[in-house]
Amino acid sequence: MKISQITLYHLRMPLLAAFKTSFGSSLERECILLEAHSEGLVGYGECVADFDPGYSYETSGTAWHILSDFMVPVILSTDLGSVQDLQEKVANVRGHPMAKAGLEMVLWDLLGKREGRNLQELIGGSGESVQVGVSVGIQENQSILIDVVEGYLQKGYQRVKLKIMPGRDEADVKAVRQAFPDLQLQVDANSAYNLDSAKTLLPLDEMDLLMIEQPLAEDDLWDHRQLQKTFSTPICLDESIGSDRHARQALEMEACRVINIKAGRVGGISQGLAIHNLCYQSGVPVWCGGMLETGVGRAANLALASLPGFVFPGDISATDRYYAEDITNEIFELNPGSSIDVPKGPGLGISIDTQALDKFTVRKTTFP
Ligand code: OSB
Ligand code: MG
């Protein structure tokens, strides 16, 4: 399939509430929406790189540069038979997985629309809906944290992830655990500890957590192995897993017992699938992480999370967890039982609200 035109939209969208993690606090979220025309069809993809390099080195600025100057020109000059084809064409771009993943997502959308099949079918997922939870940022104090968690429980979320950092770990998690003894609870440190400071996490091992996500540095599989040996709670890796090769090595090394899969972090849905397949064959549980996506990325996450190896609830919350207004016409709602429906329309199964898109666009460019 030949893509004749690609438009990049750099978006900045207000979040309903500040989201604070160990790497920073934000009231807005940025991303790049990709729109591609091919054979009379229009496809969309979301590049999840945010404004600042807090979660990873990629930013909306670097992704804009890499897409505009290196990847879009290559893609516009070729005929793409498959997603693998696209990955081969951009293989000489080192790193920048979020930029690649955005481009790959557009192609999935176009291929699905051409064949009249949805992303879930294309990748071999199944089911009407997937189990989801909510990721809760660091709050002012424990009583506010408990109120915020309680609010989400009232909305129907049955699994909660708390962001933690040094100084905001044991007491916060203990307070939530005492208030909600039966809640499915897990934590995410976004690499805020080292082997020494992680000693303050030991009490969490007694708090009946589903997992402890990414306590140590992104490039530190070995120390995650050392830490996992001292915890009976499973360690889950997010930032550390950039490919199926990393996933295999982490599992061989026993650096973790669970993997968070984000298509953006690993360079695309195809690589997310590869990690899923590896883990599924080895009996290692995975789940779908989130990057505060718009409805575009959320649709892709829901399809991915419908694969059989995704056994823990995803960080895929309802639209009203994030935005007062989104760029898709489709609004994602939480079902009773803490699930969200997988879109069933062709491709990603979403359509764009062009007025909202206009409102949130801070720059835009069309190639050629
Ligand atoms: O580490 O999982 C993370 C959001 C932005 C960057 C990193 C992370 C997150 C989340 C939010 O935890 C998940 C979501 O609801 O999209
Ligand atoms: Mg994480």
GROMACS .gro file of C-alpha atoms and ligand atoms in nm:
model
  385
    1MET     CA    1   0.000   0.000   0.000
    2LYS     CA    2   0.135   0.336  -0.104
    3ILE     CA    3   0.094   0.625   0.138
    4SER     CA    4   0.054   0.945  -0.063
    5GLN     CA    5   0.037   1.202   0.216
    6ILE     CA    6   0.114   1.226   0.587
    7THR     CA    7   0.013   1.508   0.823
    8LEU     CA    8   0.168   1.546   1.169
    9TYR     CA    9  -0.027   1.726   1.441
   10HIS     CA   10   0.160   1.825   1.755
   11LEU     CA   11  -0.109   1.822   2.025
   12ARG     CA   12  -0.123   1.972   2.372
   13MET     CA   13  -0.424   1.868   2.578
   14PRO     CA   14  -0.528   1.974   2.928
   15LEU     CA   15  -0.552   1.687   3.176
   16LEU     CA   16  -0.849   1.685   3.413
   17ALA     CA   17  -0.612   1.666   3.710
   18ALA     CA   18  -0.237   1.702   3.759
   19PHE     CA   19  -0.055   1.371   3.719
   20LYS     CA   20   0.247   1.347   3.949
   21THR     CA   21   0.507   1.073   3.922
   22SER     CA   22   0.861   1.030   4.049
   23PHE     CA   23   0.984   1.205   3.731
   24GLY     CA   24   0.759   1.512   3.743
   25SER     CA   25   0.413   1.662   3.755
   26SER     CA   26   0.204   1.774   3.460
   27LEU     CA   27  -0.129   1.941   3.396
   28GLU     CA   28  -0.110   1.892   3.022
   29ARG     CA   29  -0.014   1.609   2.798
   30GLU     CA   30   0.149   1.630   2.457
   31CYS     CA   31   0.163   1.378   2.174
   32ILE     CA   32   0.182   1.367   1.796
   33LEU     CA   33  -0.115   1.254   1.593
   34LEU     CA   34  -0.027   1.108   1.252
   35GLU     CA   35  -0.278   1.116   0.968
   36ALA     CA   36  -0.201   0.925   0.648
   37HIS     CA   37  -0.381   0.903   0.313
   38SER     CA   38  -0.362   0.591   0.100
   39GLU     CA   39  -0.585   0.447  -0.173
   40GLY     CA   40  -0.871   0.678  -0.075
   41LEU     CA   41  -0.846   0.577   0.291
   42VAL     CA   42  -0.740   0.788   0.590
   43GLY     CA   43  -0.554   0.629   0.881
   44TYR     CA   44  -0.447   0.760   1.221
   45GLY     CA   45  -0.175   0.681   1.471
   46GLU     CA   46  -0.058   0.829   1.800
   47CYS     CA   47   0.305   0.885   1.895
   48VAL     CA   48   0.300   0.888   2.276
   49ALA     CA   49   0.616   1.093   2.339
   50ASP     CA   50   0.527   1.370   2.585
   51PHE     CA   51   0.663   1.724   2.625
   52ASP     CA   52   0.958   1.637   2.851
   53PRO     CA   53   1.215   1.353   2.862
   54GLY     CA   54   1.103   1.232   3.208
   55TYR     CA   55   0.972   0.885   3.130
   56SER     CA   56   1.213   0.826   2.840
   57TYR     CA   57   1.456   1.032   2.633
   58GLU     CA   58   1.195   1.080   2.363
   59THR     CA   59   0.986   1.398   2.359
   60SER     CA   60   0.721   1.537   2.128
   61GLY     CA   61   1.005   1.754   1.993
   62THR     CA   62   1.245   1.468   1.916
   63ALA     CA   63   0.966   1.258   1.766
   64TRP     CA   64   0.864   1.549   1.543
   65HIS     CA   65   1.224   1.578   1.422
   66ILE     CA   66   1.277   1.206   1.365
   67LEU     CA   67   0.944   1.160   1.189
   68SER     CA   68   0.975   1.472   0.970
   69ASP     CA   69   1.340   1.446   0.877
   70PHE     CA   70   1.400   1.072   0.858
   71MET     CA   71   1.103   0.839   0.868
   72VAL     CA   72   0.818   1.012   0.684
   73PRO     CA   73   1.032   1.082   0.373
   74VAL     CA   74   1.132   0.713   0.351
   75ILE     CA   75   0.775   0.591   0.397
   76LEU     CA   76   0.631   0.830   0.136
   77SER     CA   77   0.864   0.701  -0.134
   78THR     CA   78   0.783   0.329  -0.100
   79ASP     CA   79   0.510   0.072  -0.135
   80LEU     CA   80   0.438  -0.099   0.198
   81GLY     CA   81   0.318  -0.458   0.188
   82SER     CA   82   0.307  -0.512   0.562
   83VAL     CA   83   0.399  -0.379   0.903
   84GLN     CA   84   0.724  -0.578   0.884
   85ASP     CA   85   0.799  -0.394   0.561
   86LEU     CA   86   0.759  -0.061   0.737
   87GLN     CA   87   0.988  -0.168   1.023
   88GLU     CA   88   1.256  -0.275   0.774
   89LYS     CA   89   1.234   0.064   0.601
   90VAL     CA   90   1.297   0.249   0.930
   91ALA     CA   91   1.539  -0.005   1.079
   92ASN     CA   92   1.838   0.223   1.027
   93VAL     CA   93   1.689   0.480   1.264
   94ARG     CA   94   1.849   0.391   1.595
   95GLY     CA   95   1.619   0.417   1.897
   96HIS     CA   96   1.319   0.652   1.889
   97PRO     CA   97   1.068   0.371   1.944
   98MET     CA   98   0.775   0.604   2.016
   99ALA     CA   99   0.821   0.779   1.681
  100LYS     CA  100   0.831   0.440   1.506
  101ALA     CA  101   0.530   0.312   1.695
  102GLY     CA  102   0.321   0.612   1.589
  103LEU     CA  103   0.402   0.545   1.226
  104GLU     CA  104   0.332   0.173   1.263
  105MET     CA  105  -0.007   0.245   1.421
  106VAL     CA  106  -0.115   0.447   1.115
  107LEU     CA  107  -0.032   0.152   0.893
  108TRP     CA  108  -0.231  -0.091   1.111
  109ASP     CA  109  -0.528   0.146   1.085
  110LEU     CA  110  -0.496   0.170   0.705
  111LEU     CA  111  -0.444  -0.205   0.656
  112GLY     CA  112  -0.746  -0.280   0.873
  113LYS     CA  113  -0.963  -0.028   0.688
  114ARG     CA  114  -0.856  -0.169   0.351
  115GLU     CA  115  -0.945  -0.524   0.456
  116GLY     CA  116  -1.255  -0.424   0.654
  117ARG     CA  117  -1.109  -0.584   0.967
  118ASN     CA  118  -1.041  -0.434   1.307
  119LEU     CA  119  -0.706  -0.425   1.484
  120GLN     CA  120  -0.817  -0.686   1.735
  121GLU     CA  121  -0.880  -0.937   1.453
  122LEU     CA  122  -0.559  -0.843   1.271
  123ILE     CA  123  -0.345  -0.926   1.575
  124GLY     CA  124  -0.542  -1.228   1.696
  125GLY     CA  125  -0.712  -1.082   2.004
  126SER     CA  126  -1.057  -1.183   2.121
  127GLY     CA  127  -1.348  -1.078   2.342
  128GLU     CA  128  -1.583  -0.785   2.375
  129SER     CA  129  -1.396  -0.605   2.651
  130VAL     CA  130  -1.078  -0.606   2.860
  131GLN     CA  131  -1.020  -0.569   3.234
  132VAL     CA  132  -0.878  -0.232   3.332
  133GLY     CA  133  -0.753  -0.037   3.631
  134VAL     CA  134  -0.649   0.318   3.707
  135SER     CA  135  -0.305   0.470   3.764
  136VAL     CA  136  -0.312   0.723   4.050
  137GLY     CA  137  -0.051   0.997   4.071
  138ILE     CA  138   0.126   1.110   4.388
  139GLN     CA  139  -0.110   1.332   4.592
  140GLU     CA  140  -0.059   1.619   4.840
  141ASN     CA  141  -0.105   1.394   5.141
  142GLN     CA  142  -0.248   1.058   5.248
  143SER     CA  143  -0.599   1.172   5.323
  144ILE     CA  144  -0.631   1.323   4.974
  145LEU     CA  145  -0.481   1.005   4.829
  146ILE     CA  146  -0.743   0.792   5.003
  147ASP     CA  147  -1.021   1.023   4.879
  148VAL     CA  148  -0.889   1.003   4.523
  149VAL     CA  149  -0.869   0.622   4.536
  150GLU     CA  150  -1.216   0.604   4.689
  151GLY     CA  151  -1.349   0.821   4.406
  152TYR     CA  152  -1.215   0.575   4.147
  153LEU     CA  153  -1.355   0.277   4.338
  154GLN     CA  154  -1.695   0.447   4.334
  155LYS     CA  155  -1.666   0.483   3.958
  156GLY     CA  156  -1.613   0.107   3.940
  157TYR     CA  157  -1.236   0.059   3.902
  158GLN     CA  158  -1.133  -0.266   4.070
  159ARG     CA  159  -0.756  -0.233   4.038
  160VAL     CA  160  -0.548   0.065   4.146
  161LYS     CA  161  -0.184   0.149   4.075
  162LEU     CA  162  -0.015   0.403   4.302
  163LYS     CA  163   0.280   0.607   4.187
  164ILE     CA  164   0.557   0.608   4.446
  165MET     CA  165   0.896   0.773   4.497
  166PRO     CA  166   1.150   0.794   4.780
  167GLY     CA  167   0.976   0.958   5.077
  168ARG     CA  168   0.633   0.879   4.934
  169ASP     CA  169   0.622   0.501   4.950
  170GLU     CA  170   0.566   0.296   5.265
  171ALA     CA  171   0.328   0.534   5.444
  172ASP     CA  172   0.119   0.611   5.132
  173VAL     CA  173   0.078   0.248   5.032
  174LYS     CA  174   0.008   0.139   5.389
  175ALA     CA  175  -0.264   0.403   5.426
  176VAL     CA  176  -0.437   0.287   5.107
  177ARG     CA  177  -0.398  -0.078   5.199
  178GLN     CA  178  -0.552  -0.019   5.544
  179ALA     CA  179  -0.842   0.178   5.398
  180PHE     CA  180  -0.910  -0.085   5.129
  181PRO     CA  181  -0.792  -0.425   5.255
  182ASP     CA  182  -0.921  -0.629   4.957
  183LEU     CA  183  -0.832  -0.393   4.674
  184GLN     CA  184  -0.616  -0.520   4.388
  185LEU     CA  185  -0.326  -0.281   4.444
  186GLN     CA  186   0.013  -0.230   4.280
  187VAL     CA  187   0.280   0.042   4.271
  188ASP     CA  188   0.502   0.207   4.010
  189ALA     CA  189   0.829   0.387   4.096
  190ASN     CA  190   0.935   0.487   3.741
  191SER     CA  191   1.303   0.412   3.815
  192ALA     CA  192   1.326   0.636   4.125
  193TYR     CA  193   1.539   0.401   4.340
  194ASN     CA  194   1.874   0.231   4.340
  195LEU     CA  195   1.963  -0.092   4.516
  196ASP     CA  196   2.047   0.099   4.833
  197SER     CA  197   1.749   0.338   4.854
  198ALA     CA  198   1.517   0.050   4.756
  199LYS     CA  199   1.558  -0.084   5.109
  200THR     CA  200   1.274   0.150   5.206
  201LEU     CA  201   1.050  -0.061   4.979
  202LEU     CA  202   1.091  -0.378   5.185
  203PRO     CA  203   0.781  -0.313   5.401
  204LEU     CA  204   0.575  -0.311   5.079
  205ASP     CA  205   0.645  -0.681   5.051
  206GLU     CA  206   0.394  -0.733   5.336
  207MET     CA  207   0.118  -0.525   5.175
  208ASP     CA  208  -0.026  -0.785   4.942
  209LEU     CA  209   0.060  -0.600   4.620
  210LEU     CA  210   0.007  -0.750   4.274
  211MET     CA  211   0.351  -0.620   4.172
  212ILE     CA  212   0.613  -0.349   4.214
  213GLU     CA  213   0.675  -0.177   3.880
  214GLN     CA  214   1.013  -0.049   3.764
  215PRO     CA  215   1.181   0.036   4.098
  216LEU     CA  216   1.534   0.075   3.950
  217ALA     CA  217   1.699   0.234   3.650
  218GLU     CA  218   1.587   0.163   3.299
  219ASP     CA  219   1.925   0.018   3.196
  220ASP     CA  220   1.967  -0.193   3.507
  221LEU     CA  221   1.841  -0.546   3.458
  222TRP     CA  222   2.107  -0.690   3.685
  223ASP     CA  223   2.014  -0.495   3.996
  224HIS     CA  224   1.648  -0.571   3.933
  225ARG     CA  225   1.751  -0.935   3.956
  226GLN     CA  226   1.924  -0.867   4.289
  227LEU     CA  227   1.616  -0.686   4.417
  228GLN     CA  228   1.371  -0.953   4.298
  229LYS     CA  229   1.564  -1.209   4.504
  230THR     CA  230   1.484  -1.014   4.821
  231PHE     CA  231   1.110  -0.968   4.744
  232SER     CA  232   0.832  -1.221   4.727
  233THR     CA  233   0.613  -0.961   4.550
  234PRO     CA  234   0.670  -0.987   4.173
  235ILE     CA  235   0.877  -0.712   4.015
  236CYS     CA  236   0.729  -0.583   3.690
  237LEU     CA  237   0.945  -0.411   3.430
  238ASP     CA  238   0.821  -0.120   3.219
  239GLU     CA  239   1.101   0.120   3.110
  240SER     CA  240   1.364  -0.158   3.105
  241ILE     CA  241   1.194  -0.361   2.832
  242GLY     CA  242   1.250  -0.212   2.488
  243SER     CA  243   1.223  -0.527   2.276
  244ASP     CA  244   1.151  -0.900   2.283
  245ARG     CA  245   1.526  -0.948   2.324
  246HIS     CA  246   1.526  -0.741   2.644
  247ALA     CA  247   1.222  -0.936   2.761
  248ARG     CA  248   1.395  -1.270   2.702
  249GLN     CA  249   1.710  -1.155   2.880
  250ALA     CA  250   1.515  -1.014   3.176
  251LEU     CA  251   1.331  -1.342   3.215
  252GLU     CA  252   1.646  -1.554   3.178
  253MET     CA  253   1.812  -1.332   3.438
  254GLU     CA  254   1.506  -1.348   3.668
  255ALA     CA  255   1.507  -0.969   3.681
  256CYS     CA  256   1.125  -0.965   3.688
  257ARG     CA  257   0.819  -1.191   3.698
  258VAL     CA  258   0.577  -0.965   3.511
  259ILE     CA  259   0.612  -0.739   3.207
  260ASN     CA  260   0.421  -0.420   3.128
  261ILE     CA  261   0.378  -0.394   2.751
  262LYS     CA  262   0.345  -0.052   2.588
  263ALA     CA  263   0.353  -0.048   2.210
  264GLY     CA  264   0.501   0.304   2.213
  265ARG     CA  265   0.792   0.210   2.438
  266VAL     CA  266   0.890  -0.091   2.228
  267GLY     CA  267   0.862   0.060   1.877
  268GLY     CA  268   0.517  -0.055   1.778
  269ILE     CA  269   0.232  -0.300   1.813
  270SER     CA  270   0.431  -0.564   1.620
  271GLN     CA  271   0.706  -0.559   1.884
  272GLY     CA  272   0.443  -0.557   2.160
  273LEU     CA  273   0.301  -0.870   1.999
  274ALA     CA  274   0.644  -1.033   1.992
  275ILE     CA  275   0.692  -0.968   2.365
  276HIS     CA  276   0.343  -1.097   2.437
  277ASN     CA  277   0.410  -1.415   2.238
  278LEU     CA  278   0.740  -1.479   2.413
  279CYS     CA  279   0.585  -1.431   2.758
  280TYR     CA  280   0.272  -1.629   2.674
  281GLN     CA  281   0.482  -1.925   2.562
  282SER     CA  282   0.690  -1.904   2.881
  283GLY     CA  283   0.388  -1.864   3.110
  284VAL     CA  284   0.495  -1.515   3.219
  285PRO     CA  285   0.200  -1.278   3.279
  286VAL     CA  286   0.189  -0.944   3.096
  287TRP     CA  287  -0.045  -0.647   3.102
  288CYS     CA  288  -0.100  -0.335   2.894
  289GLY     CA  289   0.050  -0.012   3.026
  290GLY     CA  290  -0.067   0.335   2.931
  291MET     CA  291   0.081   0.672   2.840
  292LEU     CA  292  -0.227   0.891   2.903
  293GLU     CA  293  -0.329   0.827   2.543
  294THR     CA  294  -0.597   1.007   2.347
  295GLY     CA  295  -0.881   0.793   2.212
  296VAL     CA  296  -0.655   0.696   1.920
  297GLY     CA  297  -0.386   0.527   2.129
  298ARG     CA  298  -0.647   0.400   2.374
  299ALA     CA  299  -0.824   0.212   2.093
  300ALA     CA  300  -0.496   0.039   2.002
  301ASN     CA  301  -0.425  -0.047   2.366
  302LEU     CA  302  -0.767  -0.208   2.405
  303ALA     CA  303  -0.709  -0.430   2.101
  304LEU     CA  304  -0.361  -0.528   2.223
  305ALA     CA  305  -0.486  -0.604   2.574
  306SER     CA  306  -0.740  -0.851   2.431
  307LEU     CA  307  -0.462  -1.101   2.353
  308PRO     CA  308  -0.466  -1.407   2.579
  309GLY     CA  309  -0.140  -1.339   2.766
  310PHE     CA  310  -0.265  -1.008   2.909
  311VAL     CA  311  -0.376  -1.144   3.244
  312PHE     CA  312  -0.352  -0.841   3.473
  313PRO     CA  313  -0.585  -0.541   3.424
  314GLY     CA  314  -0.444  -0.270   3.194
  315ASP     CA  315  -0.364   0.096   3.267
  316ILE     CA  316  -0.640   0.179   3.020
  317SER     CA  317  -0.893   0.396   3.195
  318ALA     CA  318  -1.210   0.563   3.070
  319THR     CA  319  -1.182   0.890   2.876
  320ASP     CA  320  -1.310   1.085   3.178
  321ARG     CA  321  -1.010   0.970   3.383
  322TYR     CA  322  -0.794   1.189   3.159
  323TYR     CA  323  -0.974   1.446   2.948
  324ALA     CA  324  -1.282   1.670   2.954
  325GLU     CA  325  -1.264   1.664   2.573
  326ASP     CA  326  -1.085   1.412   2.353
  327ILE     CA  327  -0.993   1.415   1.983
  328THR     CA  328  -1.197   1.104   1.896
  329ASN     CA  329  -1.573   1.105   1.850
  330GLU     CA  330  -1.578   0.782   2.050
  331ILE     CA  331  -1.578   0.818   2.428
  332PHE     CA  332  -1.447   0.519   2.626
  333GLU     CA  333  -1.656   0.431   2.929
  334LEU     CA  334  -1.602   0.195   3.218
  335ASN     CA  335  -1.840  -0.104   3.225
  336PRO     CA  336  -1.961  -0.264   3.547
  337GLY     CA  337  -1.694  -0.518   3.641
  338SER     CA  338  -1.406  -0.276   3.565
  339SER     CA  339  -1.379  -0.341   3.191
  340ILE     CA  340  -1.378  -0.129   2.874
  341ASP     CA  341  -1.510  -0.242   2.535
  342VAL     CA  342  -1.267  -0.314   2.252
  343PRO     CA  343  -1.354  -0.101   1.945
  344LYS     CA  344  -1.501  -0.314   1.665
  345GLY     CA  345  -1.493  -0.082   1.363
  346PRO     CA  346  -1.235  -0.135   1.084
  347GLY     CA  347  -0.874  -0.053   1.172
  348LEU     CA  348  -0.846   0.120   1.509
  349GLY     CA  349  -1.223   0.165   1.509
  350ILE     CA  350  -1.217   0.535   1.590
  351SER     CA  351  -1.296   0.860   1.407
  352ILE     CA  352  -1.155   1.207   1.467
  353ASP     CA  353  -1.344   1.507   1.605
  354THR     CA  354  -1.185   1.763   1.376
  355GLN     CA  355  -1.296   2.061   1.587
  356ALA     CA  356  -1.131   1.918   1.897
  357LEU     CA  357  -0.823   1.829   1.693
  358ASP     CA  358  -0.799   2.190   1.572
  359LYS     CA  359  -0.833   2.321   1.923
  360PHE     CA  360  -0.547   2.111   2.064
  361THR     CA  361  -0.306   2.145   1.768
  362VAL     CA  362  -0.002   2.361   1.843
  363ARG     CA  363   0.174   2.290   1.513
  364LYS     CA  364   0.093   2.097   1.201
  365THR     CA  365   0.275   1.998   0.886
  366THR     CA  366   0.186   1.801   0.575
  367PHE     CA  367   0.420   1.589   0.359
  368PRO     CA  368   0.484   1.609   0.072
  369OSB     O1  369   0.496   0.446   3.404
  369OSB     O2  370   0.315   0.354   3.351
  369OSB     C1  371   0.384   0.456   3.356
  369OSB     C2  372   0.185   0.761   3.236
  369OSB     C3  373   0.282   0.829   3.166
  369OSB     C4  374   0.409   0.777   3.162
  369OSB     C5  375   0.439   0.658   3.228
  369OSB     C6  376   0.342   0.588   3.297
  369OSB     C7  377   0.213   0.643   3.303
  369OSB     C8  378   0.103   0.583   3.379
  369OSB     C9  379  -0.039   0.621   3.338
  369OSB     O3  380   0.118   0.514   3.476
  369OSB    C10  381  -0.110   0.510   3.271
  369OSB    C11  382  -0.235   0.557   3.201
  369OSB     O4  383  -0.340   0.561   3.263
  369OSB     O5  384  -0.228   0.591   3.081
  370MG      MG  385   0.523   0.237   3.451
   0.00000   0.00000   0.00000
